Coordinates of C-alpha atoms and ligand atoms in Angstrom, one line a residue:
X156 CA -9.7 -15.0 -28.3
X157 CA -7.4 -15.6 -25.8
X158 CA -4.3 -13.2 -25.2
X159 CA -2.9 -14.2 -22.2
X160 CA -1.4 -17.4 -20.4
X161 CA -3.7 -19.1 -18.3
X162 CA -2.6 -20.7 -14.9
X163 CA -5.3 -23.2 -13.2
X164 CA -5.0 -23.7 -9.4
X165 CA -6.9 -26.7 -8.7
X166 CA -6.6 -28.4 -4.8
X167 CA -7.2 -32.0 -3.7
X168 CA -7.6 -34.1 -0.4
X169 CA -9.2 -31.6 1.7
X170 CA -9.9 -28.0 1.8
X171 CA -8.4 -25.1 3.9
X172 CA -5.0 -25.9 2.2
X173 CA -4.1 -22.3 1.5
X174 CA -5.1 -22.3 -2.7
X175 CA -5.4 -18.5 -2.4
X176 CA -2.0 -17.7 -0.4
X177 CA -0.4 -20.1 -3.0
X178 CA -2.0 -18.5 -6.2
X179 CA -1.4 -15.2 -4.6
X180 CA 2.3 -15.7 -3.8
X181 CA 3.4 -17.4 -7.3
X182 CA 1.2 -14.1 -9.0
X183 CA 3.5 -11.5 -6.5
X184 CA 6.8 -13.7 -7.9
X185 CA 5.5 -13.3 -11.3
X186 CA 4.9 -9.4 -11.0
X187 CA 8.2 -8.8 -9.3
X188 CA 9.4 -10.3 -12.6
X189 CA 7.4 -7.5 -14.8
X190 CA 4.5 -9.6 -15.8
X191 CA 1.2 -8.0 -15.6
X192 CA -0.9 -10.8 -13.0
X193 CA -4.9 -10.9 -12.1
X194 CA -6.2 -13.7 -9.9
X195 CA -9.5 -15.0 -10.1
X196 CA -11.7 -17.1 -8.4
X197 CA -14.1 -20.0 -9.2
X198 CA -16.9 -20.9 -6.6
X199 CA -18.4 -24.5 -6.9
X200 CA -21.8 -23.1 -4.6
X201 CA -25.0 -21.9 -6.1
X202 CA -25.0 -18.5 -3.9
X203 CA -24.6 -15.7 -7.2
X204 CA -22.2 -14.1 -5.0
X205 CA -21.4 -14.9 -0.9
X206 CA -22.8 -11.7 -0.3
X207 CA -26.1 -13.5 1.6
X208 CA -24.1 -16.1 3.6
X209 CA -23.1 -15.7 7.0
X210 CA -19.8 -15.1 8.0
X211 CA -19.8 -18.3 10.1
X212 CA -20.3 -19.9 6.6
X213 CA -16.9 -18.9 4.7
X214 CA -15.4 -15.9 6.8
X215 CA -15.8 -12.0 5.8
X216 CA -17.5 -11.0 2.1
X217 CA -15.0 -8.9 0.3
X218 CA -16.0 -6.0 -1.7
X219 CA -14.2 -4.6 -4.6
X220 CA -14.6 -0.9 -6.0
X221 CA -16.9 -2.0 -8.3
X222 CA -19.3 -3.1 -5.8
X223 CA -18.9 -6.8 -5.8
X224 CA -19.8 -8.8 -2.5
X225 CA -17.0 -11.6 -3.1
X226 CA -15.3 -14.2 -1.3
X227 CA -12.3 -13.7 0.7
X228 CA -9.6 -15.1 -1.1
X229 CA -9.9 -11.7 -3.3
X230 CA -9.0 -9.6 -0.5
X231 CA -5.5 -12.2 -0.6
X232 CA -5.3 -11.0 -4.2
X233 CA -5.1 -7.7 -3.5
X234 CA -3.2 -7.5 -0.5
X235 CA -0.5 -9.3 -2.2
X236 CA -0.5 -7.7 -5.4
X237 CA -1.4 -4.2 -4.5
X238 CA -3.3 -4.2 -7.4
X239 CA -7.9 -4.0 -7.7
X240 CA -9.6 -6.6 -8.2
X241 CA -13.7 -6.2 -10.0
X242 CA -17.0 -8.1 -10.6
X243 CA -15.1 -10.3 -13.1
X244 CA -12.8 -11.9 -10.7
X245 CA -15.2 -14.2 -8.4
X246 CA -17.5 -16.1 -10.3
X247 CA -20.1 -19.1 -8.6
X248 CA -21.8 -21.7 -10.2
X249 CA -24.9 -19.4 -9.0
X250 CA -23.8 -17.0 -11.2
X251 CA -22.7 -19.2 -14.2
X252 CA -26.9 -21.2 -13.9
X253 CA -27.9 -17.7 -13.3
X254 CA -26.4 -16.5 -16.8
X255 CA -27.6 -19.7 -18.9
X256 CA -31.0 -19.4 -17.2
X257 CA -31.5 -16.1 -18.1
X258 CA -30.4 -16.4 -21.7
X259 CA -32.8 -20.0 -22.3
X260 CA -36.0 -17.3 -21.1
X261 CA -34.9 -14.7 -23.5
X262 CA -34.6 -17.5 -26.3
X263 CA -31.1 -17.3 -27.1
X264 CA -31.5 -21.6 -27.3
X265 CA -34.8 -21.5 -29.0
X266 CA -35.2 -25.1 -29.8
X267 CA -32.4 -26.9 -28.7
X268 CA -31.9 -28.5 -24.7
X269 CA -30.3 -26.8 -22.8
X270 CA -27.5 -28.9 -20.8
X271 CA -24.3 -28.8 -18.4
X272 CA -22.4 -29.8 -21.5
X273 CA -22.1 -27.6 -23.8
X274 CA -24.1 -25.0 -22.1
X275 CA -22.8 -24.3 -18.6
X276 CA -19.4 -25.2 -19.5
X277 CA -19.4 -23.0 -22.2
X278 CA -20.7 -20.5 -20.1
X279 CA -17.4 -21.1 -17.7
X280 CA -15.1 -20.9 -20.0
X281 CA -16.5 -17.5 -21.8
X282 CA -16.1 -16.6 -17.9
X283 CA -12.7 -17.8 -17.5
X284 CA -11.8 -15.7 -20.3
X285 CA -13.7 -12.3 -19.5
X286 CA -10.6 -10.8 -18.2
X287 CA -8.3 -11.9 -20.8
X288 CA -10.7 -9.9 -23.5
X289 CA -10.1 -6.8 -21.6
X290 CA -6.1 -7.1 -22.8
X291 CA -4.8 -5.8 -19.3
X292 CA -3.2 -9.3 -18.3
X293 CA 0.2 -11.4 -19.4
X294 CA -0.7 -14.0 -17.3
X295 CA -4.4 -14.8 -15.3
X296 CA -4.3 -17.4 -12.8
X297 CA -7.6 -18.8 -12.1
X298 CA -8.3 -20.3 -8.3
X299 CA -11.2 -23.0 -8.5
X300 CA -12.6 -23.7 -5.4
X301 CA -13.1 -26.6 -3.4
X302 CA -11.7 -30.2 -4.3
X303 CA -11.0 -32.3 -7.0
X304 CA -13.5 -34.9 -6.8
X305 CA -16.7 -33.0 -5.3
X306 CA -19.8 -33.1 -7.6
X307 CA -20.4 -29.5 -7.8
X308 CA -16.9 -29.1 -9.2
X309 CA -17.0 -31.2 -12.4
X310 CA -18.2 -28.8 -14.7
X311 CA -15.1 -26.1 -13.7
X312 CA -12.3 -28.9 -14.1
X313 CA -14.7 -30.0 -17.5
X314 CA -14.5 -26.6 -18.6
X315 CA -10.6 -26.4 -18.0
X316 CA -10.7 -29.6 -19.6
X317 CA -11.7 -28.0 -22.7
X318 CA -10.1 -24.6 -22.5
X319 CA -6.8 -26.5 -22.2
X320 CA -7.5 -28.5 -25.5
X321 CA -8.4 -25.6 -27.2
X322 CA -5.5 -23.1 -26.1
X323 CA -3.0 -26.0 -26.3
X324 CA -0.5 -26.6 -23.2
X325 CA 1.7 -23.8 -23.6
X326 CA -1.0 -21.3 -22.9
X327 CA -2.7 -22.9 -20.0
X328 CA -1.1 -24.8 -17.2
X329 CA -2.6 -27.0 -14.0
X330 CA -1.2 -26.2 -10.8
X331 CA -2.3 -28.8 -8.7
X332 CA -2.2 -28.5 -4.8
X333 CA -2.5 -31.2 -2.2
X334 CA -1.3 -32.3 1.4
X335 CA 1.0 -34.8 2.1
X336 CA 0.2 -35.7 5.8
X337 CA 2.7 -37.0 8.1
X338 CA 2.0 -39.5 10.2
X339 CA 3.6 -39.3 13.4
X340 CA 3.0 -43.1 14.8
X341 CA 4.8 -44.4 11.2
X342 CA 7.4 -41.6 11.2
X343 CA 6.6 -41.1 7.8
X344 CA 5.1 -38.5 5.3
X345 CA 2.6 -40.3 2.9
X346 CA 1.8 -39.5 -0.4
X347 CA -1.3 -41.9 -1.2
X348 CA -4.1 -38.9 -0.8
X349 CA -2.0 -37.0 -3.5
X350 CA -2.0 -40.0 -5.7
X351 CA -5.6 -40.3 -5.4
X352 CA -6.5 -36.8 -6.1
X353 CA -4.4 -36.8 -8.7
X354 CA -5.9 -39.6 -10.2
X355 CA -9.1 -38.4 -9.9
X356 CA -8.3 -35.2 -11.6
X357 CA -6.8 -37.2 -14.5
X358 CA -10.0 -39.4 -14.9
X359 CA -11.6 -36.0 -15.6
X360 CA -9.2 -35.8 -18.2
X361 CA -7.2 -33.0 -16.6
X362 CA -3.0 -34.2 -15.9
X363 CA -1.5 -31.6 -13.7
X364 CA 1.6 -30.0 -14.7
X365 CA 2.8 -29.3 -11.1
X366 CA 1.9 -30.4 -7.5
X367 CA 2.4 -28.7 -5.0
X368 CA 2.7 -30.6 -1.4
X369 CA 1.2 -29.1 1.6
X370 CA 3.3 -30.3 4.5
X371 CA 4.2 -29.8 7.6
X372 CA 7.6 -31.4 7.3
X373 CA 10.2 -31.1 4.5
X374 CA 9.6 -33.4 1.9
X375 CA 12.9 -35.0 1.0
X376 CA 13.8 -36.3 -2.6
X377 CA 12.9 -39.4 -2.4
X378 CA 9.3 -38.6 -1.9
X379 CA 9.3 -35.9 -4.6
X380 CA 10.7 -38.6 -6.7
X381 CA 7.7 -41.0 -5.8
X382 CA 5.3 -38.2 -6.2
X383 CA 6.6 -37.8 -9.5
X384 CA 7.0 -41.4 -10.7
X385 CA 2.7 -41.9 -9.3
X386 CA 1.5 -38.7 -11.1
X387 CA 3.6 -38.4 -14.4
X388 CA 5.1 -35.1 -13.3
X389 CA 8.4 -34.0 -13.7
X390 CA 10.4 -34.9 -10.3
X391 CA 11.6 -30.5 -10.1
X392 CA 7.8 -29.7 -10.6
X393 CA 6.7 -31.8 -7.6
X394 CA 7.3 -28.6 -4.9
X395 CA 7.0 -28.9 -1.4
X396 CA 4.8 -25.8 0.5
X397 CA 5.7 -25.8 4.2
X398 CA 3.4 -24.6 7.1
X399 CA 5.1 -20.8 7.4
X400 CA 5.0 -18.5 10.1
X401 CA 3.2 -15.9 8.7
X402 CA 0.9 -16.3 4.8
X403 CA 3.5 -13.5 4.0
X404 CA 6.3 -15.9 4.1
X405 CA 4.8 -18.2 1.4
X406 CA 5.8 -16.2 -1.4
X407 CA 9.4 -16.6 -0.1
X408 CA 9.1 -20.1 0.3
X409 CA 7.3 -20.5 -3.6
X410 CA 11.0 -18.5 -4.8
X411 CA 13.2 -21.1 -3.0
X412 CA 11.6 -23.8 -4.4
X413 CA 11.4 -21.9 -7.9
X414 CA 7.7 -22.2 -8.6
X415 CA 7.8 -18.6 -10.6
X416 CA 10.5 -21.0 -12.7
X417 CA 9.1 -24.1 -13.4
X418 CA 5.8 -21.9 -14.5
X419 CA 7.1 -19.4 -16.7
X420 CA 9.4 -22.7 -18.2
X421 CA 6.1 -24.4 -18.8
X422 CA 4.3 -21.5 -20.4
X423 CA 7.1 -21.1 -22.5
X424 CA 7.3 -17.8 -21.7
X425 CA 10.4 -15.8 -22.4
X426 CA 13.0 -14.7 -20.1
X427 CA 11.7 -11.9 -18.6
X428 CA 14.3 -10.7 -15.3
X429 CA 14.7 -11.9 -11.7
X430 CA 11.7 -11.2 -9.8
X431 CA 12.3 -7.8 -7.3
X432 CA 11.2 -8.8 -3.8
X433 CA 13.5 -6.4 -2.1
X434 CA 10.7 -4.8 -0.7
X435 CA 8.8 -7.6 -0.3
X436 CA 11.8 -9.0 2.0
X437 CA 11.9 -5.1 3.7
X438 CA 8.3 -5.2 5.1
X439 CA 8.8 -9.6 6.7
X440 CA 11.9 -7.7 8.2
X441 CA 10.1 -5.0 9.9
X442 CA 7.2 -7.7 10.4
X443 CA 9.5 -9.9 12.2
X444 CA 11.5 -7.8 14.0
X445 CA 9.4 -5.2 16.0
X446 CA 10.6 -2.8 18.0
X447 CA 7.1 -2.2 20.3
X448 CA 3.9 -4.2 20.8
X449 CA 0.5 -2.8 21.8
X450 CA -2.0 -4.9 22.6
X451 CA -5.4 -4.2 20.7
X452 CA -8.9 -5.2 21.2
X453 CA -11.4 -6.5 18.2
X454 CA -14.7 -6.1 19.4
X455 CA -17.2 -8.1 17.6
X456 CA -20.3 -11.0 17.3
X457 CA -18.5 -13.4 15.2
X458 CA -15.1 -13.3 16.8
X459 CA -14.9 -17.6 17.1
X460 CA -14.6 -17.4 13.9
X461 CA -11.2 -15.1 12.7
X462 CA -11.8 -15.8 9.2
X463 CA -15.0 -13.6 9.6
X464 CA -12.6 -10.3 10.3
X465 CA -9.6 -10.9 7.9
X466 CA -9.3 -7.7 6.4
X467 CA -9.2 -5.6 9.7
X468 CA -6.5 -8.6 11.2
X469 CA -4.2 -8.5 8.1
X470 CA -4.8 -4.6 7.9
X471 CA -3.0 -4.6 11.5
X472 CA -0.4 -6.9 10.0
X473 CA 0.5 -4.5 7.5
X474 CA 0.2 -1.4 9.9
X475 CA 1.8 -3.1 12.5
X476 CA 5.1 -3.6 10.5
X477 CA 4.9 0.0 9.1
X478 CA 5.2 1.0 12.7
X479 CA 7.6 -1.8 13.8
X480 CA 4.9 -2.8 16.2
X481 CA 3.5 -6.1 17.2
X482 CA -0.3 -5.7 17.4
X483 CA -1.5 -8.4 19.6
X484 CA -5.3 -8.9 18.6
X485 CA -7.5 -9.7 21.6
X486 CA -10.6 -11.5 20.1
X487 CA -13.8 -10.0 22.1
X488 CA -17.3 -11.4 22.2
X489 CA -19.1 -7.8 22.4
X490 CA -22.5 -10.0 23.5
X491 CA -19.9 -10.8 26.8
X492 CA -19.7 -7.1 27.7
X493 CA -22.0 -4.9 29.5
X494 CA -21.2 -1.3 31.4
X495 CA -20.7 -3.2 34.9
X496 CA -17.7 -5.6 33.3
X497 CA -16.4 -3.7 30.4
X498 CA -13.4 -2.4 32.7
X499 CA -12.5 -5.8 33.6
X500 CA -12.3 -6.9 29.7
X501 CA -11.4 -3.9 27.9
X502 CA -8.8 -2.1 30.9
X503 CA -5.7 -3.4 30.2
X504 CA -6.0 -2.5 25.8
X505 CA -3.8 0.3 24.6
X506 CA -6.7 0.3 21.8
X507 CA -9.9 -0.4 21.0
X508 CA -11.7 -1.5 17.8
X509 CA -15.4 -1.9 17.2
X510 CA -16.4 -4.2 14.0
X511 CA -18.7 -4.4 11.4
X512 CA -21.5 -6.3 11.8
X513 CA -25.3 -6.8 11.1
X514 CA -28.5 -7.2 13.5
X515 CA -29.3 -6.9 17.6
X516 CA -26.9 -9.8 18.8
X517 CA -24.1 -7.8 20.5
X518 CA -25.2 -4.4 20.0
X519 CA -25.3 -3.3 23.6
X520 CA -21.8 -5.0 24.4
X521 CA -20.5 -2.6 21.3
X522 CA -22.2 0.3 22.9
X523 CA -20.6 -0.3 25.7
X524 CA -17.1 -0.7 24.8
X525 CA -17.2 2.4 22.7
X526 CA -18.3 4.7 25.9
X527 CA -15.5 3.1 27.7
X528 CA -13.1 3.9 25.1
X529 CA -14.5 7.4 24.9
X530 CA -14.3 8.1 28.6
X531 CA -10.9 6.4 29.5
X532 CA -9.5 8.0 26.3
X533 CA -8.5 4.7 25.1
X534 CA -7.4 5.0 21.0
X535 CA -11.0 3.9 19.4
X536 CA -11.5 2.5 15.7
X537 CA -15.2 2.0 15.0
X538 CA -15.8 0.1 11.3
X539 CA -19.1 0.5 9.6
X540 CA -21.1 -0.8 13.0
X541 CA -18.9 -0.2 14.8
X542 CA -19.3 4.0 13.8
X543 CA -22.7 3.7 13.9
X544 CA -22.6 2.2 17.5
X545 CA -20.0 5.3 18.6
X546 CA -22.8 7.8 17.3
X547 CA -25.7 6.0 18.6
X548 CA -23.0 6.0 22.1
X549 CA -22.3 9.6 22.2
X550 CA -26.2 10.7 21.6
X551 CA -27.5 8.3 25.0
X552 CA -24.7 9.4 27.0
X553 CA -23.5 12.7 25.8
X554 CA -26.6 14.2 24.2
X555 CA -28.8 12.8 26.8
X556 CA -31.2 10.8 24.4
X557 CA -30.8 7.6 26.2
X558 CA -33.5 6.2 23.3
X559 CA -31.2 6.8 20.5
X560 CA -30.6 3.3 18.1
X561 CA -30.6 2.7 14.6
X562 CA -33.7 1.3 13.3
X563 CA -32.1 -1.6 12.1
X564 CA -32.1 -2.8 15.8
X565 CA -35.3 -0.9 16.9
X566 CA -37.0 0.5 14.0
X567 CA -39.8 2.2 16.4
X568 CA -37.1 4.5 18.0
X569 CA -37.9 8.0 19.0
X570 CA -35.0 8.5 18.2
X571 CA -33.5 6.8 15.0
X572 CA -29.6 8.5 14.9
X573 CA -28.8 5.7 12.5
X574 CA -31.7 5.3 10.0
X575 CA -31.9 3.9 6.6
X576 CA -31.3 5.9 3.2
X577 CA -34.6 7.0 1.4
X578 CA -33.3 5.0 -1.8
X579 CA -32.9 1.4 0.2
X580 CA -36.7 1.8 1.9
X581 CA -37.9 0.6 -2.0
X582 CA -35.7 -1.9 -1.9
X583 CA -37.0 -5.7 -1.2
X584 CA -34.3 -7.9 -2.6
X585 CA -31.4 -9.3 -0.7
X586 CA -28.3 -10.1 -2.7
X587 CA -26.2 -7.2 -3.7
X588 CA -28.9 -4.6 -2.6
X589 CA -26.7 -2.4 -0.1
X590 CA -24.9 0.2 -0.4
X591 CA -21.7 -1.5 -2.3
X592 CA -18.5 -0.6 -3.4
X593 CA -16.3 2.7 -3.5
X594 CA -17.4 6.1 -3.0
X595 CA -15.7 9.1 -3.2
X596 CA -15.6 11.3 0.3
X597 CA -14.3 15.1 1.6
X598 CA -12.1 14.9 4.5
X599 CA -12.3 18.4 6.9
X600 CA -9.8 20.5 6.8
X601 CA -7.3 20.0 9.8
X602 CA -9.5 17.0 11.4
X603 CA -7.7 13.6 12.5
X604 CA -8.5 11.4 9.6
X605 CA -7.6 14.5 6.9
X606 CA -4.1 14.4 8.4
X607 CA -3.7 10.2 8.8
X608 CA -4.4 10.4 4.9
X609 CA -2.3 13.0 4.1
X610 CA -5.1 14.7 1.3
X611 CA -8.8 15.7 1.7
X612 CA -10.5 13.5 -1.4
X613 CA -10.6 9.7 -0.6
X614 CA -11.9 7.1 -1.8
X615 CA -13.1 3.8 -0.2
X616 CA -16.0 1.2 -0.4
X617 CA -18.9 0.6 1.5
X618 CA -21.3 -2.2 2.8
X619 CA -24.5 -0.9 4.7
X620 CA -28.0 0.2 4.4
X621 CA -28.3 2.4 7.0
X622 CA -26.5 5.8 7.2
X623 CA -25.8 8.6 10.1
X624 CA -29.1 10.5 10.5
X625 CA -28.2 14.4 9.3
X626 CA -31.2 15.8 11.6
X627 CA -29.0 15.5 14.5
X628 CA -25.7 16.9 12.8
X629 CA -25.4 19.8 13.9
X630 CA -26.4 19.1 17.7
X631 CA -23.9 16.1 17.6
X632 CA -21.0 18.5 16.6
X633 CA -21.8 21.3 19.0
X634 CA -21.0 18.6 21.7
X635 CA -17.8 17.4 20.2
X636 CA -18.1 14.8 17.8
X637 CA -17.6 16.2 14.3
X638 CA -18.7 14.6 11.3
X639 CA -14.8 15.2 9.8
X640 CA -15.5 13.3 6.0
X641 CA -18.8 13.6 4.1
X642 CA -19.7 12.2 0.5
X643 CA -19.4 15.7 -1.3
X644 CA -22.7 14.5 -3.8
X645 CA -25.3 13.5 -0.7
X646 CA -24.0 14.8 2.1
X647 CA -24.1 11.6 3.7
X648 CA -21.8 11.1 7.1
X649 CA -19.3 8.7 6.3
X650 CA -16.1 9.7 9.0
X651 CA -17.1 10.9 12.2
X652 CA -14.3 11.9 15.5
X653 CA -14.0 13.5 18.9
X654 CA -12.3 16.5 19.2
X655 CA -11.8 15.9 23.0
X656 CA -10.2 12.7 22.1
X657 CA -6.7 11.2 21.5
X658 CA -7.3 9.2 19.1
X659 CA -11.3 8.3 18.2
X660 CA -12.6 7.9 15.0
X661 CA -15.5 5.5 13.2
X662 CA -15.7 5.4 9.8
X663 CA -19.3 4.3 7.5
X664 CA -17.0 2.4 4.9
X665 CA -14.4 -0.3 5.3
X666 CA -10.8 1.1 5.3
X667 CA -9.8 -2.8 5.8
X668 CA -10.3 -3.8 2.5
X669 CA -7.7 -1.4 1.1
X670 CA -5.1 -2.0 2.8
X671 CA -2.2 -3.7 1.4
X672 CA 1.6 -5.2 2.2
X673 CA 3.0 -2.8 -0.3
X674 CA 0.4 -0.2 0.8
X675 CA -1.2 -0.1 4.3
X676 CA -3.6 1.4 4.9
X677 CA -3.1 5.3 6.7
X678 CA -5.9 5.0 9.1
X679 CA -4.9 1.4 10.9
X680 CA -1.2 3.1 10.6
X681 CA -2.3 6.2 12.9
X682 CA -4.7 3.8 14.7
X683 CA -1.8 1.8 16.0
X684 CA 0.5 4.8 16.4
X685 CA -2.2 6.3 18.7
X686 CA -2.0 2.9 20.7
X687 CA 1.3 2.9 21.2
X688 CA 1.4 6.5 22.4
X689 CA -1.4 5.3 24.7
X690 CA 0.7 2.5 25.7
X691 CA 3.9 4.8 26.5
X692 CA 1.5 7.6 28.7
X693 CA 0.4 4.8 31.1
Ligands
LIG298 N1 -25.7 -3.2 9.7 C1 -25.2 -1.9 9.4 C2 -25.8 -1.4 8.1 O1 -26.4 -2.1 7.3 C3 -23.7 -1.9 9.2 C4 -23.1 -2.8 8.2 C5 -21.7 -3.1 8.3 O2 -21.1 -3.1 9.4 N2 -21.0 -3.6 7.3 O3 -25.8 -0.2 7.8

């Protein structure tokens, strides 16, 4: 039975309107008020998780602890509310068939058809409520992707449909958000796309109970006022969201137009205190008003496509304001670098990062940009691929093993520096079969990393199948690069770093995806300090 208030965040008229920034800023109002917030998120596509798409398709997959591959609005989630999010927070309608699939072979239906009504909504709505069961929440807002009106998003809005009838409208609410264009030739901002969404969420049998106007212009009474009068919502719940500067901003914005308000009003929820955002308001000061910049490269095969790296941008967001820094991202194709122009692309950065990433495409361009980091003494951050390309690096050029590779990219290598772990050779299944999710690791004693963290026992997730190759450990640290973090149960590489260095280090897990506004994370902290020292020596 359900224990906590339900919010819905359902969007209209197109997609790309910023659903998770919005859900995310009304949940940090919310917890700066003392509530206890989770955000979840609904998937219309029938991928179980996005864990097999490409990044091209819907930008980085986001792990949690638990080991989840999950879409990127989680990472949002978490960034915002400081707070881990699990397996139970992204849900697809993959996953939902997958579950009613699975029980119909194992005869829990014996008998009857099996159908999208009750059955798969049914299905939703035990899923909408698996975090509420665990008791941990006041208040769970629930994100459901895509648009009102798509096919494959019926049987979500359905399943609200129902929840909200059963639950009763003081325990579940509809947050509706659309965009209300302007039209430059007319002078005018236009509400007829919200009307229509809005109409086409009612004739699912769903009546918002707030809109919330995407625009790029203030949206003055009068158009609140016909908003209102054309949806059936009150006029102070029509609230405008304007384009902001930065996502963190939005949060701000969601006060002034007192969104946390109008929700907890509608919930019936009890006064609880003014939301604390002083240090909320602190970090957008120290974002907006830096005192240095350094200009950074990103080195990476999908970089058209910025969605693909989010974590590692917002990660320098949240460093960069720790440090009062602007970091200027440079976006780098590495399959547009080789050794003969890498000076040319990579010579004016005060630092240089080398991304995660999976297959051949690129790989040499990586290479190269890690031994020019490495020889000019240019700050170097390698992520996932990005360590494994500074190992493979340092063997061909410093070793002298000019075959070394992982055999992911040649798996005939004499030398394979980066080779697969014994457990993932059985494995022949794609979707959630890596190496996922948080494992614990030893920092050394004294080495760069143990001192950026401040303590020797971490903690941070993973996404890979192939691992450093232990049979050349203790070559690889006789000529300078020490493996300075190891899991203590398997031994397994995860941090390697030059001693000869000023500041280069490649990690096997993703430090990205725990960094947060209220908490960034230590290693993009240092990683940024190193650049701007680098900056000041030239
Ligand atoms: N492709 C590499 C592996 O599977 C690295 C993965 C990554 O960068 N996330 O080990």
């Amino acid at each position: 039975m359900a224990q906590a208030k339900h919010i819905f965040v359902t969007g209209g008229v197109t997609s790309s309107l910023g659903k998770g920034i919005i859900a995310s800023s009304l949940a940090t109002l919310l917890q700066a008020r003392g509530f206890s917030v989770t955000i979840q998120k609904f998937d219309p596509y029938i991928n179980i998780d996005p864990g097999t798409l490409n990044p091209y398709e819907h930008g980085e997959c986001y792990v949690t602890d638990d080991g989840a591959e999950t879409d990127l609005d989680l990472g949002h989630y978490e960034r915002f509310l400081n707070v881990a999010t699990s397996q139970a927070n992204n849900v697809t309608t993959g996953k939902i068939y997958y579950n009613v699939i699975t029980k119909e072979r194992q005869g829990a239906y014996l008998g009857k058809t099996v159908q999208v009504i009750p059955h798969i909504t049914d299905e939703i709505k035990r899923n909408f409520l698996l975090l509420d069961d665990t008791g941990k929440y006041d208040i769970i807002i629930t994100e459901i992707g895509g648009c009102v009106g798509d096919i494959e998003s019926l049987p979500f809005i359905e399943a609200l449909r129902q929840l909200r009838w059963e639950l009763g409208g003081n325990d579940v609410i509809v947050i509706h958000l659309t965009l209300v264009p302007y039209l430059a030739a007319a002078g005018e901002l236009k509400t007829k796309p919200t009307q229509h969404s809005v109409k086409a969420l009612s004739e699912s049998g769903v009546q918002p109970d707030i809109i919330i106007c995407r625009s790029e212009k203030p949206i003055p009474m009068e158009i609140r006022k016909k908003v209102a009068l054309f949806t059936g919502v009150n006029v102070n719940s029509v609230i405008e969201a304007l384009d902001a500067e930065t996502i963190y901003d939005v949060p701000l914005l969601m006060r002034k137009e007192k969104l946390d308000e109008r929700v907890l009003a509608k919930l019936r929820y009890p006064y609880k205190k003014e939301p604390n955002i002083d240090a909320w308001k602190e970090f957008l000061g120290k974002l907006k008003n830096p005192t240095d910049s350094v200009e950074i490269g990103l080195v990476g095969k999908y970089v058209e496509l910025h969605d693909a790296y989010k974590s590692i941008a917002e990660a320098f967001v949240h460093a960069g304001a720790y440090n009062e820094c602007k970091v200027r991202l440079h976006w780098i194709h590495s399959e547009k670098i080789n050794d003969e122009n890498v000076e040319s692309i990579l010579g004016k950065l005060d630092g240089i990062l080398v991304a995660p990433g999976f297959g051949e495409r690129g790989i040499e361009g990586k290479i190269s940009a890690v031994r020019f980091a490495r020889e000019h003494q240019i700050p170097f951050f390698g992520i996932c691929l990005g360590m494994q390309c500074a190992v493979i690096e340092f063997t061909r050029n410093v070793l002298g093993l000019s075959e070394a590779h992982s055999t992911e990219m040649n798996p005939d290598t004499q030398v394979p520096i980066i080779d697969m772990m014994e457990e993932q050779k059985k494995v022949t299944m794609k979707g959630g079969t890596m190496r996922l999710g948080a494992y614990p690791c030893k920092l050394k004693k004294g080495s760069k990393v143990q001192q950026a963290y401040g303590k020797s026992q971490i903690s941070e997730r993973h996404r890979h199948r192939y691992e450093f190759n232990n049979k050349y450990l203790e070559e690889i640290e006789k000529a300078g690069m020490i493996a300075s973090g190891l899991n203590p149960d398997t031994e397994l590489v995860e941090v390697v770093e030059l001693v000869d260095h000023p500041w280069f280090v490649g990690v096997q897990y993703h430090p990205e995806l725990k960094s947060t506004v209220m908490n960034p994370h230590p290693l993009f902290v240092r990683f940024v300090k190193a650049a701007q020292e680098c900056k000041e020596k030239k």
